[in-house]
Coordinates of C-alpha atoms in Angstrom, one line a residue:
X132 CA 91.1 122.8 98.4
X133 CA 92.5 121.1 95.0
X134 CA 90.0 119.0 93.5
X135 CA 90.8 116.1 91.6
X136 CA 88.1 117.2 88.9
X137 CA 87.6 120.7 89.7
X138 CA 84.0 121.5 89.9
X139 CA 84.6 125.2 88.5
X140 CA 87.6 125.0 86.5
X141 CA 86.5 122.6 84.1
X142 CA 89.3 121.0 82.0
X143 CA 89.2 117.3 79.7
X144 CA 88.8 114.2 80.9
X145 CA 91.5 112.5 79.3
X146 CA 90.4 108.9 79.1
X147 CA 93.5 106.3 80.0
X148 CA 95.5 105.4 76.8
X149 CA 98.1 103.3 75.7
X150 CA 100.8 105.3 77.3
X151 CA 103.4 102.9 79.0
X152 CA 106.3 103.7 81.0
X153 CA 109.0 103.0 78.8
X154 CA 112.0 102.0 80.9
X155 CA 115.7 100.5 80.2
X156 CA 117.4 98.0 82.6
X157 CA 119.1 100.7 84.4
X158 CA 116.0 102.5 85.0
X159 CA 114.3 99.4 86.3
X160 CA 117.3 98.5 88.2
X161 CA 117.0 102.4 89.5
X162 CA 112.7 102.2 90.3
X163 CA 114.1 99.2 92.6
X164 CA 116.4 101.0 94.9
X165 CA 114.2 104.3 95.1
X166 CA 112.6 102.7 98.3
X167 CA 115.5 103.3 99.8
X168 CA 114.6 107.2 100.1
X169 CA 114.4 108.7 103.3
X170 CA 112.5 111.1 103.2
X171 CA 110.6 112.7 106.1
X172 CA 108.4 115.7 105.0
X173 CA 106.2 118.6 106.9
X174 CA 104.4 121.5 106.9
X175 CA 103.0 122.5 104.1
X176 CA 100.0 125.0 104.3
X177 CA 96.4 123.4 104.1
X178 CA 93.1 123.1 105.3
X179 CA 89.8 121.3 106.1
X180 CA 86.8 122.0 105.4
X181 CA 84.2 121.5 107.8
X182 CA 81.1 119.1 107.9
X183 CA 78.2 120.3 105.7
X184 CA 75.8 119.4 108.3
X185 CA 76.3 118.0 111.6
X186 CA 75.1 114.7 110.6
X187 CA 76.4 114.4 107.3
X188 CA 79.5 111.8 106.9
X189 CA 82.0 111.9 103.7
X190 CA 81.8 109.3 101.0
X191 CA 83.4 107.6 98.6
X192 CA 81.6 106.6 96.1
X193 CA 82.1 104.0 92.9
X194 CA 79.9 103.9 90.2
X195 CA 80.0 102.9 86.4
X196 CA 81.9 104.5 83.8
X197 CA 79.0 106.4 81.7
X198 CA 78.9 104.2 78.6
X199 CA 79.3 107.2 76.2
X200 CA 82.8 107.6 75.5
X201 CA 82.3 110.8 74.4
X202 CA 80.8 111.9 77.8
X203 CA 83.8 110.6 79.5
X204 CA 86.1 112.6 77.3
X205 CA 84.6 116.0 77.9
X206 CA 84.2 118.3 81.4
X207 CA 80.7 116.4 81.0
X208 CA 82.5 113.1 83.3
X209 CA 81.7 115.7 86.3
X210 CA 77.8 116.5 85.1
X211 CA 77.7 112.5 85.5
X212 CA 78.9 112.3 89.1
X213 CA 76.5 115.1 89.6
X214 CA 73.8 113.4 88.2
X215 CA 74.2 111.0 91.4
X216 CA 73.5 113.7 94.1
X217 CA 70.2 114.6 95.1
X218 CA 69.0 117.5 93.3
X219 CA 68.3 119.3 96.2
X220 CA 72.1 119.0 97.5
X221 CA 73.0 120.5 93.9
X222 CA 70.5 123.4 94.2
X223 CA 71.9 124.9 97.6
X224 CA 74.0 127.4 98.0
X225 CA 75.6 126.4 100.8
X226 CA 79.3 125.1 101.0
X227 CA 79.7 122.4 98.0
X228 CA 79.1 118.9 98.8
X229 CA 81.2 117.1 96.6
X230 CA 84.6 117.6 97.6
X231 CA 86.0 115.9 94.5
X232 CA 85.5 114.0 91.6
X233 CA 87.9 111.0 90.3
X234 CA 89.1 110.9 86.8
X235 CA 92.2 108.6 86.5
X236 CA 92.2 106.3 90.1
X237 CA 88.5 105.4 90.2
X238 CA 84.9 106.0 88.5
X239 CA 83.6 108.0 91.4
X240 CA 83.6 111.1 93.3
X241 CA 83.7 112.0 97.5
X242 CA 80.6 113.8 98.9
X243 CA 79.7 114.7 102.0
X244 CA 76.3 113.3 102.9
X245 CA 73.4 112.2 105.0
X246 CA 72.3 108.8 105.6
X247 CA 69.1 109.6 103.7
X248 CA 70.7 111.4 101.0
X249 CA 72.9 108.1 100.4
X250 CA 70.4 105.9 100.2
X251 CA 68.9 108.4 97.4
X252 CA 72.3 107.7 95.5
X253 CA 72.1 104.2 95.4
X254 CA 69.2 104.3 93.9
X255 CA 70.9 105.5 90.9
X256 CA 71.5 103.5 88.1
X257 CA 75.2 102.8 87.5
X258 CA 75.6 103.3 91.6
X259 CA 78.2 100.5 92.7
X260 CA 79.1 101.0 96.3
X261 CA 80.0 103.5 99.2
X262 CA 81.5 103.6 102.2
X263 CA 82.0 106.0 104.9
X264 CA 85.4 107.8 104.6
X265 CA 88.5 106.3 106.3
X266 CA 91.3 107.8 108.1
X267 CA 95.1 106.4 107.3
X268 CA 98.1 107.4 109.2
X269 CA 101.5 108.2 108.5
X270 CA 103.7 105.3 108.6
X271 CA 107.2 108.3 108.2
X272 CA 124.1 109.3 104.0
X273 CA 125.8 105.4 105.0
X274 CA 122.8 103.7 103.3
X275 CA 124.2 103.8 100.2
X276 CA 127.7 102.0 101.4
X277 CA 125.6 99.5 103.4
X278 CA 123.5 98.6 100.2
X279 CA 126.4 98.4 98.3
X280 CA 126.6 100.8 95.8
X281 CA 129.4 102.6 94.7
X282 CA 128.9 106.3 93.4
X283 CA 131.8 105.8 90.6
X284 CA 130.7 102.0 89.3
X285 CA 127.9 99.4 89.2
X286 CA 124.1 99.6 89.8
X287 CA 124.0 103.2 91.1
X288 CA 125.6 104.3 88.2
X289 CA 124.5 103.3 85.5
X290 CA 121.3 103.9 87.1
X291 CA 122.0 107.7 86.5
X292 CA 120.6 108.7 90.1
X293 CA 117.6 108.7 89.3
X294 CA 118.1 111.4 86.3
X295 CA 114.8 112.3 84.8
X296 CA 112.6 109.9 87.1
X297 CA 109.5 111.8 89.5
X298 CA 109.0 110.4 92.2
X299 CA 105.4 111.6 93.6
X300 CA 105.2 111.5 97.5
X301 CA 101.9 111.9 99.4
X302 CA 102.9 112.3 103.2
X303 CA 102.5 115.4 105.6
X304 CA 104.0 118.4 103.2
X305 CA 107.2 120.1 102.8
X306 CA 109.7 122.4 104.2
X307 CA 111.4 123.4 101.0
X308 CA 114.2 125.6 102.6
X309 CA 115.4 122.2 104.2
X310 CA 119.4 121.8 102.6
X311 CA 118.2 118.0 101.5
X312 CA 115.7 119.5 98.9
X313 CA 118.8 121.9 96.9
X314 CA 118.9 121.2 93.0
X315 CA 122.5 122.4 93.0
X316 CA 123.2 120.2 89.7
X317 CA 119.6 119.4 89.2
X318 CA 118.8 119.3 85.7
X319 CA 114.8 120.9 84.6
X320 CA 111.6 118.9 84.9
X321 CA 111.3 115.7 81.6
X322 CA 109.0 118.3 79.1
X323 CA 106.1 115.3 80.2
X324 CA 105.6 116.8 83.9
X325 CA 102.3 118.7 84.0
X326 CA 102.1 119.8 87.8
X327 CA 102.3 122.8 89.7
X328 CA 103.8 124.4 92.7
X329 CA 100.9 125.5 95.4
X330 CA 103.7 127.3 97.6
X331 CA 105.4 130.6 97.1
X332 CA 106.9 131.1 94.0
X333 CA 110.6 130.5 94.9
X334 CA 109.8 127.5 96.9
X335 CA 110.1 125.1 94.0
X336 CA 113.0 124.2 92.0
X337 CA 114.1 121.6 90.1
X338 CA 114.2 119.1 92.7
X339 CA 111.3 119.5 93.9
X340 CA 109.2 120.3 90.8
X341 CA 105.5 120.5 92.5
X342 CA 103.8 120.3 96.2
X343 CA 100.6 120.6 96.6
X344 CA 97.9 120.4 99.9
X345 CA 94.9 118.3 100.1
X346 CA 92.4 119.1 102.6
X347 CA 120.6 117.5 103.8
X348 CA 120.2 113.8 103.3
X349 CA 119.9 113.9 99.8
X350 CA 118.2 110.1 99.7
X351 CA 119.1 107.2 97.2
X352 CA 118.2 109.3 93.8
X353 CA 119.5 112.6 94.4
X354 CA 119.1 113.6 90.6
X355 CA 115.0 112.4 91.0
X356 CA 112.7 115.4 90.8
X357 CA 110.2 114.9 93.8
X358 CA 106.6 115.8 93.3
X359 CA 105.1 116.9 96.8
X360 CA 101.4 115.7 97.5
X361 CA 100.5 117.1 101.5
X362 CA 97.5 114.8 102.2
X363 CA 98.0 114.7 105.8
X364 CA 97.0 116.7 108.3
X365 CA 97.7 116.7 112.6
X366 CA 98.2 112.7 112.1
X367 CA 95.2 112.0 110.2
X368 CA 95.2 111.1 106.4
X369 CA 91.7 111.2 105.2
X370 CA 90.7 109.4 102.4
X371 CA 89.2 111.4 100.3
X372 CA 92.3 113.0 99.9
X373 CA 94.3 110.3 99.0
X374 CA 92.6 109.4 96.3
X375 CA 92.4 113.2 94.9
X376 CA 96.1 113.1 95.5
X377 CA 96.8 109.6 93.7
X378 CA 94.7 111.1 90.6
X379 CA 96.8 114.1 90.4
X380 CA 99.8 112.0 90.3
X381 CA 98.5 110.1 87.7
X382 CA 97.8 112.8 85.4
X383 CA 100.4 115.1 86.0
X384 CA 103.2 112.6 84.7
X385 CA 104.8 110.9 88.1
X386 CA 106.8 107.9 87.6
X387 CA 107.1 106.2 91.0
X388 CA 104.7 107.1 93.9
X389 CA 105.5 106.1 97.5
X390 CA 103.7 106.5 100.6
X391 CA 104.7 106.0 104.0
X392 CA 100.4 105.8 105.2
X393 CA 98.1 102.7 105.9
X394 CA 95.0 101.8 107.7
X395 CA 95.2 100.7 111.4
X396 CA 93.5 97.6 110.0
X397 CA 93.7 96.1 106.8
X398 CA 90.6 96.0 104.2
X399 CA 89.4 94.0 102.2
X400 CA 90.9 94.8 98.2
X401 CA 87.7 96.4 96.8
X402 CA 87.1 98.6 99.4
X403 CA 90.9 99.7 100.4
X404 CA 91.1 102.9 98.4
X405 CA 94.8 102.8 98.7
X406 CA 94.6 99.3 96.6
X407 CA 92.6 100.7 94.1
X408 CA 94.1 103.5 93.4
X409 CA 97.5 101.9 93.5
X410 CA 96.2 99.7 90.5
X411 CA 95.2 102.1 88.3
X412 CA 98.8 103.7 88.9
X413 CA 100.3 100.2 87.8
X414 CA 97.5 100.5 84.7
X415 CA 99.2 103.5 83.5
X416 CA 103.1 102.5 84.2
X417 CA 103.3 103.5 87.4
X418 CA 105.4 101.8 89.9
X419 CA 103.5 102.2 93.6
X420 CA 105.5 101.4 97.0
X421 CA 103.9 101.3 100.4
X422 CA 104.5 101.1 103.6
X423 CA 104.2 97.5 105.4
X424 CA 103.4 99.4 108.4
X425 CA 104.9 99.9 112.3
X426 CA 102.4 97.3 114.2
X427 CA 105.1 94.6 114.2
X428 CA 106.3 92.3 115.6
X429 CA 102.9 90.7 115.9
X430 CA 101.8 88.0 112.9
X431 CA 99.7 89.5 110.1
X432 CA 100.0 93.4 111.5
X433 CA 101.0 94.2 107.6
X434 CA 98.5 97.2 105.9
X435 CA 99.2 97.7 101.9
X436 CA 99.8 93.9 101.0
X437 CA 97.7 94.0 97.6
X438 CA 99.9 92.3 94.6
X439 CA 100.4 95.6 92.8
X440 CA 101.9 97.3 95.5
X441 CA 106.1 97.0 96.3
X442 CA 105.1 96.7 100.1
X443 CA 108.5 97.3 102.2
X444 CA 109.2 96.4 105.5
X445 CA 112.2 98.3 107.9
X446 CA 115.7 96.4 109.0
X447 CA 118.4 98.4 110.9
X448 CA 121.6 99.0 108.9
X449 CA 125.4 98.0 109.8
X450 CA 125.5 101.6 111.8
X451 CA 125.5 101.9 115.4
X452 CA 125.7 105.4 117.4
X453 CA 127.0 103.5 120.3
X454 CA 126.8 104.6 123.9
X455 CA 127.3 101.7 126.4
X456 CA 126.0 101.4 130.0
X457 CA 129.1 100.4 132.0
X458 CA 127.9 98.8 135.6
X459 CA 130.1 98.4 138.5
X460 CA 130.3 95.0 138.5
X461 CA 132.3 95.4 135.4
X462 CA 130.0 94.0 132.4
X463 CA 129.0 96.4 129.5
X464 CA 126.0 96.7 127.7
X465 CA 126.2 98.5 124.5
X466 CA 123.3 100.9 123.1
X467 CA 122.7 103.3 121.0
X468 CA 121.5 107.8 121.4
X469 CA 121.7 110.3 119.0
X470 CA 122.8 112.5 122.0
X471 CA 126.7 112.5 123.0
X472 CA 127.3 114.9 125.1
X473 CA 131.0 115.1 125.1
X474 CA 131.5 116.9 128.6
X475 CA 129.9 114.0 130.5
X476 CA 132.2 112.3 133.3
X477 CA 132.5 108.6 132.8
X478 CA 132.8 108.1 136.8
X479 CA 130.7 105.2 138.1
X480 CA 127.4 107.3 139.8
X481 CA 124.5 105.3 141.8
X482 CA 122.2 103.3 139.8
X483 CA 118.5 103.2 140.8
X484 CA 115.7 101.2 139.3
X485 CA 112.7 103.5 138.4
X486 CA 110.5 101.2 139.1
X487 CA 111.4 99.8 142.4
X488 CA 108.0 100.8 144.1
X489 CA 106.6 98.5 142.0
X490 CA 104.4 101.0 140.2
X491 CA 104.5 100.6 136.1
X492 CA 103.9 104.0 135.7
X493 CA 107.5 104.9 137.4
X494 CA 108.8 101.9 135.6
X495 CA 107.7 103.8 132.8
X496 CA 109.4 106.7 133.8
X497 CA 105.9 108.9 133.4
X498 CA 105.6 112.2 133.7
X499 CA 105.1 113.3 137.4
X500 CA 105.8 109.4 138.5
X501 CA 109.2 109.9 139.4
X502 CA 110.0 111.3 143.6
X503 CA 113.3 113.7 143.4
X504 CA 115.1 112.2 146.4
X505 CA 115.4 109.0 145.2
X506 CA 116.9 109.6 142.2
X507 CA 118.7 113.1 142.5
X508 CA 122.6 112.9 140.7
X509 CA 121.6 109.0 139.8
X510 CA 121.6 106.7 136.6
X511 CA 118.2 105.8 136.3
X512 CA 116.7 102.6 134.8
X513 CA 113.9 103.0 133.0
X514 CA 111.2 100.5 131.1
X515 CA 110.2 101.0 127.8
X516 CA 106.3 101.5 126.8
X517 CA 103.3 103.6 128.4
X518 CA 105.1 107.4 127.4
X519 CA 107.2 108.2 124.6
X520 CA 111.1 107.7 125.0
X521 CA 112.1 111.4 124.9
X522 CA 109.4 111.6 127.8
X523 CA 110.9 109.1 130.2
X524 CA 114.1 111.2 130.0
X525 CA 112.4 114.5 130.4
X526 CA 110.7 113.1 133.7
X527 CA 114.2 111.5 134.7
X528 CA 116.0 114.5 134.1
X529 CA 112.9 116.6 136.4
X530 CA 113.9 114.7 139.0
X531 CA 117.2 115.4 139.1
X532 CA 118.4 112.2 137.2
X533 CA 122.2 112.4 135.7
X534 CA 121.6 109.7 133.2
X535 CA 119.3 107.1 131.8
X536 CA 119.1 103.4 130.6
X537 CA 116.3 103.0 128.9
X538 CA 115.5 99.0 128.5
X539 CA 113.3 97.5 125.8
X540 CA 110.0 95.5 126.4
X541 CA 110.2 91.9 125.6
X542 CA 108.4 92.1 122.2
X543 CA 111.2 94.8 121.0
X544 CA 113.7 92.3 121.7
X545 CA 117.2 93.5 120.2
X546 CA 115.8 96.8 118.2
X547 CA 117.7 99.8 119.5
X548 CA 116.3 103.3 118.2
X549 CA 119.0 106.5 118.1
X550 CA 117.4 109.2 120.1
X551 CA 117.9 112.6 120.4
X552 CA 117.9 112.5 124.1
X553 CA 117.2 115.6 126.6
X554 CA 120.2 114.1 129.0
X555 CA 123.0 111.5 128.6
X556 CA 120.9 108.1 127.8
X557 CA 121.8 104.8 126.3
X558 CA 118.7 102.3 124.5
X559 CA 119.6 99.1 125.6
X560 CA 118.4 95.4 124.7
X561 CA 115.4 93.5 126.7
X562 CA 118.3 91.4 127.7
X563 CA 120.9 93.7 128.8
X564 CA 117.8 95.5 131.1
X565 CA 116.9 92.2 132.7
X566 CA 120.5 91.7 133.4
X567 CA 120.9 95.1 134.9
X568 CA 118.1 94.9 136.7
X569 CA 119.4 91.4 138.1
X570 CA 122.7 93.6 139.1
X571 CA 120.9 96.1 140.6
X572 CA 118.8 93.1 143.2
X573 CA 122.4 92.0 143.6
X574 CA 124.1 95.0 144.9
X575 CA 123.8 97.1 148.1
X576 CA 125.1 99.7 146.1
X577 CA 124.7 99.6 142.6
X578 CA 126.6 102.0 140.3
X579 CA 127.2 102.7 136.7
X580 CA 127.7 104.9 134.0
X581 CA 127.8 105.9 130.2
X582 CA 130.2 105.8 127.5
X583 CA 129.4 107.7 124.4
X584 CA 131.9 105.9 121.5
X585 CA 130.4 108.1 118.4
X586 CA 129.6 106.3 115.4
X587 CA 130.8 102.8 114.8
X588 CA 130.5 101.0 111.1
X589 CA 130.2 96.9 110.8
X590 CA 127.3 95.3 112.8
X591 CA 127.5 91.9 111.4
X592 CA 124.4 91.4 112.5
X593 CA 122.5 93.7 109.9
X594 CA 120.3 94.0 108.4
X595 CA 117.9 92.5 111.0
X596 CA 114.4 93.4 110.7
X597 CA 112.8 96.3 113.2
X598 CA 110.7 94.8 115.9
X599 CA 108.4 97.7 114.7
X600 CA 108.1 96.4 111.5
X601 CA 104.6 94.9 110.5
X602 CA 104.7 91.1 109.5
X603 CA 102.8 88.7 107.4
X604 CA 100.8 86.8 106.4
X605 CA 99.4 88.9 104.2
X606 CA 95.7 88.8 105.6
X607 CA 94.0 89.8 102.5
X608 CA 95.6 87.3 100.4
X609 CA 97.4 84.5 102.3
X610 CA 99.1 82.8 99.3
X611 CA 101.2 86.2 97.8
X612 CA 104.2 86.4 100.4
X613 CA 104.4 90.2 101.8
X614 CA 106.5 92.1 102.5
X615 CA 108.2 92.1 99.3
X616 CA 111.3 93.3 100.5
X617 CA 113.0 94.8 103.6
X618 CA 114.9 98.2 103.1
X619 CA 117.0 100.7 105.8
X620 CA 114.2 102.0 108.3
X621 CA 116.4 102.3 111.9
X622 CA 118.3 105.7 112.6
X623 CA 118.1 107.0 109.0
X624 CA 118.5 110.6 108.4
X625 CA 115.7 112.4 107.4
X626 CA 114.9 115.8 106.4
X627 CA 113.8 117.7 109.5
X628 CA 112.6 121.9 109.6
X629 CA 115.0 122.4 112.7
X630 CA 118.0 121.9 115.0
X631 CA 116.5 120.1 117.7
X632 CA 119.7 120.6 120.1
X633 CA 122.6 123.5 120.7
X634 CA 124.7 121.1 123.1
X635 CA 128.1 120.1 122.3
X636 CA 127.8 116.6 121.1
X637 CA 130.8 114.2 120.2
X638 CA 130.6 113.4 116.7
X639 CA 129.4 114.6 113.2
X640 CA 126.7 111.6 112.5
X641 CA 125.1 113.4 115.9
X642 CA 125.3 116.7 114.4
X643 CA 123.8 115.5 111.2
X644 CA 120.8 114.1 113.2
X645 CA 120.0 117.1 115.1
X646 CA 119.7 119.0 112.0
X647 CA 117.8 116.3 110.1
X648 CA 116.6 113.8 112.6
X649 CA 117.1 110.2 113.0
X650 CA 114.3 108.1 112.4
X651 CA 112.8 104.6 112.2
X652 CA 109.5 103.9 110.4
X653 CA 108.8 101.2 107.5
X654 CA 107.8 104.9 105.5
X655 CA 111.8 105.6 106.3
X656 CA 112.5 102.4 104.5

């Protein structure tokens, strides 16, 4: 496990200086459409360590800056977080309990401790505060056209791709072998990168110039080297290292630093380590962008709204993958699904309601829920909520179902999601369901069917923000207006470690997404 201040390899504490991120317009201009990125990252090797003791907790802990400037300077910063701990935790030989030790995001270090040990800590003078350790979550090709830039003129241009900018990303690792991470073209690391690559040796390159683990959509900057920080782990982000992560970045010459991870509830400033490490990025030059988080559409859901922080939000973009539910009556409902198989018949089959028992569970379509008879060779209607969506077609397609509608709930309104659907499936509106349904009550025998129309370019309608999306206010601080801005985060390719389908499909954005994946997240955007 990397330590932010390694607690055996001493090297210098370098004290913050008057270096500045010295940027033209263009450069500016370029730091401001990075957010656009898509990137969606996994697997790189890591571990956890386990508790010290059964009843210890991890820590972080702020304290004061020793006032000795020449302390601070020397391997001697670490001997003063020590000099917190009680000296019978620094005696033992069993596992080390400071996991790491802060030297560019905070004054302060992580420790696993007792209760009683803690309260020995902050009887320390210089001891400011602790709190037990929190756990954050991951957030997680036509963009360009839709944000218009051209590749030959204007903004995007000039901006040089991103040319010599690093972009530090601290999400759930890599898989470097993915097409989207080539440096065909990719010029070497700027002289001022001093990270490293923690994977095999030919795993880096000059696109992605370092990944490291604590405890081909080539995105908006295709020329930006990426520095990999893997601080996730199964879903779970811990804090501790988030910060060691944030302090690497720091030191080891990052430009920009997004990530796609936030707190299920929002903190107060002073004790959101996510905040305060942001700010001592911005200190040093750095330009931080968060997350606004995927609790929307419900007033103040956002998570990362301090000032310092470019918080971004998800819209949908002017590209649909259309597949529209055709009833027998006639009317057509238009949706969207990764999937298109291009051997389904169009014929009008049976419709069926999942839900007509009146269970929620089979209006869910939940695994096990739904009875074979009833729905054998059918269309099947299905609500959205309780399982995932992928789920409700696995169970329809168990019980023999040909097809699916899925409907939205009423607070996902009009947001469609692209899905990479076991069977032939359309995502339709809260509206169009209701009025399928109402066709359903209507008819003695209800029919319908699919049609899979491949890609379609010009939604006049977009961008529209993602029901999914978190929304202000801005709990924390009422008076700043967050999010900042709003950037593609519906069906966006992503970098993905696998095919997730061999059927024949009908058009190449579906192949694209198989290989890559399709997602929708504000860490897309």
């Amino acid at each position: 496990m990397f330590k932010a201040h390694p607690t055996k390899e001493h090297s210098p504490f370098i004290l913050p200086s008057s270096r500045k991120l010295l940027l033209n317009m263009d450069s500016f201009f370029f730091i401001a459409l990075t957010f656009a990125l898509s990137f969606h990252i996994h697997f790189a090797q890591g571990s956890e360590l386990p508790p010290a003791t059964s009843s210890s907790k991890t820590y972080i802990i702020h304290v004061k800056r020793p006032q000795d400037r020449t302390l601070a300077q020397s391997e001697d910063l670490e001997s003063w977080y020590h000099s917190f701990m009680p000296p019978t935790i620094m005696r033992s030989e069993e596992q080390p309990r400071m996991i790491y030790s802060y030297r560019n995001v905070m004054s302060g270090f992580a420790a696993r401790l007792t209760e009683e040990e803690l309260r020995a800590v902050e009887k320390k003078n210089g001891f400011i505060s602790a709190h037990p350790e929190r756990i954050l979550h991951p957030q997680t090709t036509h963009t360009p056209q839709f944000l218009g830039l051209q590749q030959h003129t204007g903004l995007w241009k000039e901006s040089n791709f991103g040319k010599g900018v690093i972009i530090g990303v601290l999400d759930s690792g890599i898989t470097p072998d993915n097409p989207s991470f080539s440096d065909a073209g990719m010029p070497p690391p700027p002289p001022k990168w001093k990270g490293r690559c923690e994977l095999n040796v030919t795993a880096c390159n000059n696109k992605i110039i370092g990944a490291r683990s604590f405890n081909l959509a080539a995105g908006i900057a295709p020329y930006a080297h990426l520095a990999i920080y893997k601080v996730c782990f199964g879903g779970n982000c811990p804090e501790n290292d988030i910060l060691a992560a944030l302090d690497a970045a720091v030191e080891e010459g990052v430009d920009v630093i997004s990530m796609s991870l936030g707190l299920s509830e929002t903190a107060p400033f002073f004790k959101d380590s996510t905040a305060i490490g942001a700010f001592a990025a911005m200190q040093k030059g750095i330009f931080v962008s968060c997350a606004a988080g995927n609790f929307g559409p419900f007033p103040s859901s956002l998570v990362n709204g301090a000032p310092w922080i470019l918080t971004v939000g998800a819209s949908n973009i002017d590209r649909s993958i259309l597949a529209t539910a055709k009833l027998g009556n006639g009317q057509e409902f238009d949706g969207e699904s990764v999937f298109q198989p291009s051997d389904f018949c169009p014929t009008l089959l049976s419709l069926a309601y999942a839900g007509k028992n009146g269970k929620q569970e089979a209006a869910f379509c939940a695994p096990g829920s739904l009875n074979d008879v009833n729905f054998r060779g059918k269309v099947v209607l299905c609500e959205r909520g309780g399982v995932g969506r992928i789920v409700k077609g696995e169970e329809v397609k168990r019980a023999g179902g040909a097809a699916m509608i899925l409907m939205n709930d009423e607070s996902s309104g009009f947001s469609l999601l692209a899905d990479v659907h076991v069977l032939p499936a359309t995502h339709v509106s809260y509206d169009a369901g209701l009025k399928i349904k109402a066709y359903i009550n209507s008819s003695a025998t209800p029919t319908a069917t699919i049609l899979f129309k491949g890609t379609i370019i010009g939604n006049s309608l977009s961008p529209a923000v993602s029901s999914i999306s978190s929304r202000g206010p801005n709990r924390q601080s009422p008076g700043i207006l967050k999010p900042d801005i709003i950037g593609p985060g519906v069906n966006i390719l992503a970098a993905w470690p696998f095919p997730r389908l061999t059927t024949p499909i009908l058009n190449p954005l579906s192949t694209l997404c198989l290989a890559h994946q399709c997602h929708a997240h504000t860490s897309v955007a």
